Amino acid sequence: MRVLGATATRQRAAWAISALASAAVLLSLVACTPTGSQSERVTPTAQPVYPQVKTYPRIVVAENLDYGSATGGRVDVCLPPDSTGSSTPRAAVISIHGGSWRAGDKANINWRSVCQWLASEGFVTFSVGYALAPQHPFPAGIDDVRAAVRYMRSSAVVQKYDIDPKRIGAFGGSAGGNLAALLGVEGTGSLTSASRVAAVAELSGPTNLTGDGIELADFRPLELSYLACASFEDCPQAARASPLFQVDDSDPPFFIGHSLNERIPLEQSSEFVRALREHDIDTTFVTVKGHLHSIAMLSDDMRSRISSFFHSALDRPAG
């Protein structure tokens, strides 16, 4: 039997410890990579300030511009403070208001604040007014949003506002979150042309409109009105209006925020996140303790997370 000397024994022990440490680091790296519907859970330190109290006096807003909506919608453009005379093309973001697909307005005090906040971060921001149900059911709203993105890429708008048409993102909350997510997952191929976008941040967006995903009885009639359906049993457009069922490998990175106990069930976002990650889409998922819905979650911390996400995704041209 071979007997090791003291030096050899110490070397073997050191190698073993080193190997264990390397394995621990690898396991730690794997564990840090979110999978399935894992989220980063945050607890607000105080009641978040609702966006309406955030003012941005240096942000100039060009109001009610015609973007070619088939239903007469208009768009407001919020300009970064040093936009005038800029010679460097800027990333742009389309902001899509909430309101259960039947209410809300791009220019109300809360969504105007969102538009100006994103502009204050350096993004030329287009706050879009779109067709509302029940007068204009699906797909009129998403058709308008697509038209607004194509307008943002038009040569006249690109030149006027110094936009880089390859760097366009989308932000939305609640029903606007549904539309922003749908905009992100529709289509295939390049994220730099037509109505595709290179990044999506959405808060509290319903992602499964087939009747299986919303347990709240008072919300189901709103879905049916938006879809122009009498029941979910005979509503083929429900799947087309659901981002959950449109995900593929060509989709852009996503930031998704959802409160744990709000009116839109958390499972709506959890299932969507799981689907995105199954297709290897870079997805940040933040769950917030409490019941705040949509842009009511926009604390300073959440604003910082979303702006960092957009800078990371849009500071370079998409593939």
Coordinates of C-alpha atoms in Angstrom, one line a residue:
M1 CA 0.0 0.0 0.0
R2 CA 1.3 3.4 -1.0
V3 CA 1.7 6.0 1.8
L4 CA 1.6 9.7 0.9
G5 CA 4.0 12.1 2.4
A6 CA 2.7 15.1 4.4
T7 CA 3.4 17.5 1.5
A8 CA 1.6 15.3 -1.0
T9 CA -1.3 14.9 1.4
R10 CA -1.6 18.7 1.8
Q11 CA -1.5 19.2 -2.0
R12 CA -4.3 16.6 -2.5
A13 CA -6.4 18.4 0.1
A14 CA -5.8 21.8 -1.5
W15 CA -6.8 20.4 -4.9
A16 CA -10.0 18.9 -3.4
I17 CA -10.9 22.2 -1.7
S18 CA -10.2 24.1 -4.9
A19 CA -12.4 21.7 -6.9
L20 CA -15.2 22.0 -4.4
A21 CA -15.0 25.8 -4.5
S22 CA -15.1 25.8 -8.3
A23 CA -18.1 23.6 -8.2
A24 CA -19.8 25.9 -5.7
V25 CA -19.2 28.9 -7.9
L26 CA -20.6 27.1 -10.9
L27 CA -23.7 26.1 -8.9
S28 CA -24.1 29.6 -7.7
L29 CA -23.9 31.0 -11.2
V30 CA -26.5 28.5 -12.4
A31 CA -28.7 29.4 -9.4
C32 CA -28.5 33.1 -10.2
T33 CA -29.9 32.6 -13.7
P34 CA -33.7 32.9 -13.5
T35 CA -35.6 30.0 -14.9
G36 CA -39.3 29.2 -15.4
S37 CA -41.3 32.0 -13.7
Q38 CA -38.8 32.9 -11.0
S39 CA -38.9 36.6 -10.2
E40 CA -37.0 39.1 -8.2
R41 CA -39.3 39.9 -5.3
V42 CA -39.1 43.5 -4.0
T43 CA -40.8 45.1 -1.0
P44 CA -41.4 48.8 -1.3
T45 CA -39.9 50.7 1.6
A46 CA -42.8 53.2 1.5
Q47 CA -45.9 53.8 -0.5
P48 CA -44.7 54.5 -4.0
V49 CA -45.4 58.0 -5.3
Y50 CA -48.1 57.9 -8.0
P51 CA -46.7 59.2 -11.3
Q52 CA -49.1 62.2 -11.3
V53 CA -47.0 64.0 -8.7
K54 CA -43.8 63.6 -10.7
T55 CA -43.3 66.7 -12.9
Y56 CA -40.7 67.3 -15.6
P57 CA -40.8 71.0 -16.5
R58 CA -37.8 70.7 -18.8
I59 CA -39.5 68.2 -21.0
V60 CA -41.2 69.7 -24.1
V61 CA -44.3 67.9 -25.4
A62 CA -45.5 68.1 -29.0
E63 CA -49.2 67.2 -28.8
N64 CA -51.8 65.5 -30.9
L65 CA -49.8 64.6 -34.0
D66 CA -51.5 62.5 -36.7
Y67 CA -49.7 59.2 -37.0
G68 CA -52.0 57.6 -39.6
S69 CA -54.4 55.9 -37.3
A70 CA -57.4 54.3 -39.1
T71 CA -59.6 55.4 -36.2
G72 CA -58.4 59.0 -35.7
G73 CA -55.9 58.4 -32.9
R74 CA -53.2 60.9 -32.2
V75 CA -49.8 60.8 -30.5
D76 CA -47.9 63.1 -28.2
V77 CA -44.1 63.3 -28.4
C78 CA -42.1 63.9 -25.3
L79 CA -38.6 65.2 -26.1
P80 CA -35.4 64.8 -24.0
P81 CA -34.2 68.1 -22.6
D82 CA -31.3 68.4 -24.9
S83 CA -33.1 67.2 -28.1
T84 CA -33.1 70.5 -30.0
G85 CA -30.4 70.4 -32.7
S86 CA -29.1 67.0 -31.6
S87 CA -27.0 65.4 -34.3
T88 CA -26.9 62.0 -32.6
P89 CA -29.8 59.6 -33.3
R90 CA -31.7 58.6 -30.2
A91 CA -33.5 55.5 -29.1
A92 CA -37.3 55.9 -28.9
V93 CA -40.0 54.4 -26.8
I94 CA -43.7 54.1 -27.6
S95 CA -45.8 54.5 -24.4
I96 CA -49.2 52.7 -24.3
H97 CA -51.8 53.8 -21.7
G98 CA -54.0 51.5 -19.7
G99 CA -57.8 51.5 -19.1
S100 CA -59.2 48.0 -19.7
W101 CA -59.0 48.7 -23.5
R102 CA -62.1 50.9 -23.2
A103 CA -60.9 54.0 -21.3
G104 CA -57.8 56.0 -20.4
D105 CA -56.0 58.7 -22.3
K106 CA -52.4 59.4 -23.4
A107 CA -52.6 62.9 -22.0
N108 CA -54.1 62.3 -18.6
I109 CA -51.8 63.5 -15.8
N110 CA -50.4 60.0 -14.9
W111 CA -49.6 58.9 -18.5
R112 CA -48.2 62.3 -19.4
S113 CA -45.9 62.0 -16.5
V114 CA -44.8 58.5 -17.8
C115 CA -44.1 60.0 -21.2
Q116 CA -42.0 62.8 -19.7
W117 CA -40.2 60.5 -17.3
L118 CA -39.0 58.3 -20.2
A119 CA -38.0 61.4 -22.1
S120 CA -36.0 62.6 -19.1
E121 CA -34.0 59.3 -19.4
G122 CA -33.0 60.3 -22.9
F123 CA -35.6 58.4 -25.0
V124 CA -37.8 60.2 -27.5
T125 CA -41.1 59.0 -26.2
F126 CA -44.3 58.7 -28.3
S127 CA -47.4 58.4 -26.1
V128 CA -50.1 56.9 -28.3
G129 CA -53.8 57.3 -28.3
Y130 CA -55.5 54.2 -29.8
A131 CA -58.9 52.9 -30.7
L132 CA -61.0 51.9 -27.7
A133 CA -63.7 49.2 -27.2
P134 CA -66.6 48.6 -27.5
Q135 CA -66.8 51.0 -30.5
H136 CA -63.5 49.7 -31.8
P137 CA -62.9 46.1 -30.6
F138 CA -59.8 44.0 -31.2
P139 CA -57.8 44.2 -33.4
A140 CA -58.3 48.0 -33.8
G141 CA -56.2 49.0 -30.8
I142 CA -53.2 46.9 -31.7
D143 CA -53.6 48.0 -35.4
D144 CA -53.2 51.6 -34.2
V145 CA -50.2 50.8 -32.0
R146 CA -48.5 49.1 -35.0
A147 CA -49.3 52.1 -37.2
A148 CA -47.7 54.4 -34.5
V149 CA -44.5 52.3 -34.6
R150 CA -44.4 52.5 -38.4
Y151 CA -44.9 56.3 -38.1
M152 CA -41.9 56.5 -35.7
R153 CA -39.8 54.8 -38.3
S154 CA -40.9 57.0 -41.2
S155 CA -38.1 59.1 -42.7
A156 CA -39.7 62.4 -41.9
V157 CA -40.2 61.5 -38.2
V158 CA -36.7 60.0 -37.9
Q159 CA -35.2 63.1 -39.3
K160 CA -37.3 65.6 -37.3
Y161 CA -36.7 64.0 -33.9
D162 CA -33.3 62.4 -34.5
I163 CA -34.5 58.9 -33.9
D164 CA -32.5 55.7 -34.6
P165 CA -35.2 53.5 -36.3
K166 CA -33.3 50.4 -35.2
R167 CA -33.7 51.3 -31.5
I168 CA -37.4 51.4 -30.6
G169 CA -38.8 50.0 -27.5
A170 CA -42.4 49.7 -26.0
F171 CA -43.7 50.5 -22.6
G172 CA -47.3 49.8 -21.3
G173 CA -49.3 49.1 -18.2
S174 CA -52.5 47.1 -17.7
A175 CA -54.4 47.0 -21.0
G176 CA -51.5 49.0 -22.4
G177 CA -49.2 46.3 -21.0
N178 CA -51.1 43.7 -23.0
L179 CA -50.7 45.7 -26.2
A180 CA -47.0 46.4 -25.6
A181 CA -46.4 42.7 -25.0
L182 CA -48.5 41.7 -28.0
L183 CA -46.5 44.2 -30.1
G184 CA -43.3 42.6 -28.8
V185 CA -44.2 39.0 -29.6
E186 CA -46.0 39.5 -32.9
G187 CA -44.1 38.7 -36.1
T188 CA -40.8 37.1 -36.7
G189 CA -37.3 38.1 -37.8
S190 CA -35.7 41.5 -37.5
L191 CA -36.6 43.8 -34.6
T192 CA -35.6 46.9 -36.6
S193 CA -38.3 47.2 -39.2
A194 CA -42.0 47.5 -39.8
S195 CA -43.8 47.5 -36.4
R196 CA -41.4 45.3 -34.5
V197 CA -39.7 46.6 -31.4
A198 CA -36.3 45.9 -29.8
A199 CA -37.4 45.9 -26.2
V200 CA -40.6 45.7 -24.1
A201 CA -41.3 46.8 -20.5
E202 CA -44.8 46.1 -19.3
L203 CA -46.6 46.3 -15.9
S204 CA -49.7 44.2 -14.9
G205 CA -50.5 43.2 -18.5
P206 CA -53.1 40.5 -19.1
T207 CA -51.4 37.9 -21.3
N208 CA -54.1 35.2 -21.7
L209 CA -57.5 36.5 -22.9
T210 CA -59.0 33.1 -23.6
G211 CA -61.1 33.0 -20.4
D212 CA -58.8 30.5 -18.7
G213 CA -56.4 33.0 -17.3
I214 CA -58.5 35.6 -15.5
E215 CA -60.4 34.5 -12.4
L216 CA -62.0 37.8 -11.6
A217 CA -65.7 37.8 -12.6
D218 CA -65.8 41.6 -13.1
F219 CA -62.9 41.5 -15.6
R220 CA -64.3 38.8 -17.9
P221 CA -67.0 41.0 -19.4
L222 CA -64.4 43.7 -20.2
E223 CA -62.4 41.1 -22.1
L224 CA -65.4 39.9 -24.0
S225 CA -66.4 43.5 -24.9
Y226 CA -62.8 44.1 -26.1
L227 CA -62.8 40.9 -28.2
A228 CA -66.4 41.5 -29.5
C229 CA -67.4 38.0 -28.3
A230 CA -70.5 36.8 -26.6
S231 CA -68.6 34.0 -24.9
F232 CA -65.2 32.5 -24.6
E233 CA -66.4 29.2 -26.0
D234 CA -66.8 30.9 -29.5
C235 CA -64.1 33.5 -29.6
P236 CA -61.2 32.6 -31.9
Q237 CA -59.7 36.1 -31.7
A238 CA -59.0 35.6 -28.0
A239 CA -55.9 33.6 -28.7
R240 CA -54.7 36.2 -31.2
A241 CA -55.1 38.9 -28.6
S242 CA -53.1 36.9 -26.0
P243 CA -49.3 37.5 -26.0
L244 CA -48.9 34.2 -24.2
F245 CA -49.7 32.3 -27.4
Q246 CA -47.5 34.3 -29.8
V247 CA -44.0 33.8 -28.3
D248 CA -41.2 32.6 -30.5
D249 CA -37.4 32.7 -30.6
S250 CA -37.2 36.0 -32.4
D251 CA -38.8 38.1 -29.7
P252 CA -37.0 41.0 -28.0
P253 CA -35.9 41.2 -24.3
F254 CA -38.7 41.8 -21.8
F255 CA -39.1 43.5 -18.5
I256 CA -42.2 42.4 -16.7
G257 CA -43.5 43.9 -13.3
H258 CA -46.5 42.6 -11.4
S259 CA -47.8 43.1 -7.8
L260 CA -48.5 40.0 -5.8
N261 CA -52.0 40.8 -4.8
E262 CA -53.5 43.0 -7.5
R263 CA -56.6 42.8 -9.6
I264 CA -54.8 41.0 -12.5
P265 CA -53.8 37.6 -11.2
L266 CA -50.0 37.1 -10.9
E267 CA -50.3 33.9 -12.9
Q268 CA -50.9 36.0 -16.0
S269 CA -47.4 37.3 -15.9
S270 CA -45.8 34.1 -14.5
E271 CA -47.1 32.0 -17.4
F272 CA -45.9 34.6 -19.9
V273 CA -42.5 34.8 -18.3
R274 CA -42.2 31.0 -18.4
A275 CA -43.1 30.9 -22.1
L276 CA -40.5 33.7 -22.9
R277 CA -37.7 31.9 -21.0
E278 CA -38.6 28.6 -22.7
H279 CA -37.7 30.3 -25.9
D280 CA -34.5 31.8 -24.5
I281 CA -35.8 35.3 -24.5
D282 CA -33.9 37.5 -22.0
T283 CA -36.6 38.3 -19.4
T284 CA -36.5 40.3 -16.2
F285 CA -39.4 39.6 -13.9
V286 CA -40.0 41.7 -10.8
T287 CA -42.8 41.0 -8.4
V288 CA -43.8 43.7 -5.9
K289 CA -45.3 43.1 -2.5
G290 CA -48.8 44.6 -2.2
H291 CA -51.7 45.3 -4.5
L292 CA -50.6 48.3 -6.6
H293 CA -51.6 48.0 -10.2
S294 CA -49.8 49.1 -13.4
I295 CA -48.0 52.4 -13.2
A296 CA -48.9 52.8 -9.6
M297 CA -45.9 50.5 -9.1
L298 CA -43.6 53.2 -10.5
S299 CA -41.6 54.0 -7.4
D300 CA -38.2 55.5 -7.8
D301 CA -36.7 52.0 -7.6
M302 CA -39.0 50.6 -10.3
R303 CA -38.3 53.6 -12.6
S304 CA -34.6 53.0 -12.2
R305 CA -35.0 49.3 -13.0
I306 CA -37.0 50.0 -16.1
S307 CA -34.8 52.8 -17.4
S308 CA -31.7 50.6 -16.9
F309 CA -33.5 47.8 -18.8
F310 CA -34.2 50.1 -21.7
H311 CA -30.7 51.6 -21.8
S312 CA -29.2 48.1 -21.8
A313 CA -31.5 46.9 -24.6
L314 CA -31.6 50.1 -26.7
D315 CA -28.2 51.8 -26.3
R316 CA -27.0 49.6 -29.2
P317 CA -28.9 48.6 -32.4
A318 CA -31.0 45.4 -32.2
G319 CA -30.1 42.4 -34.3

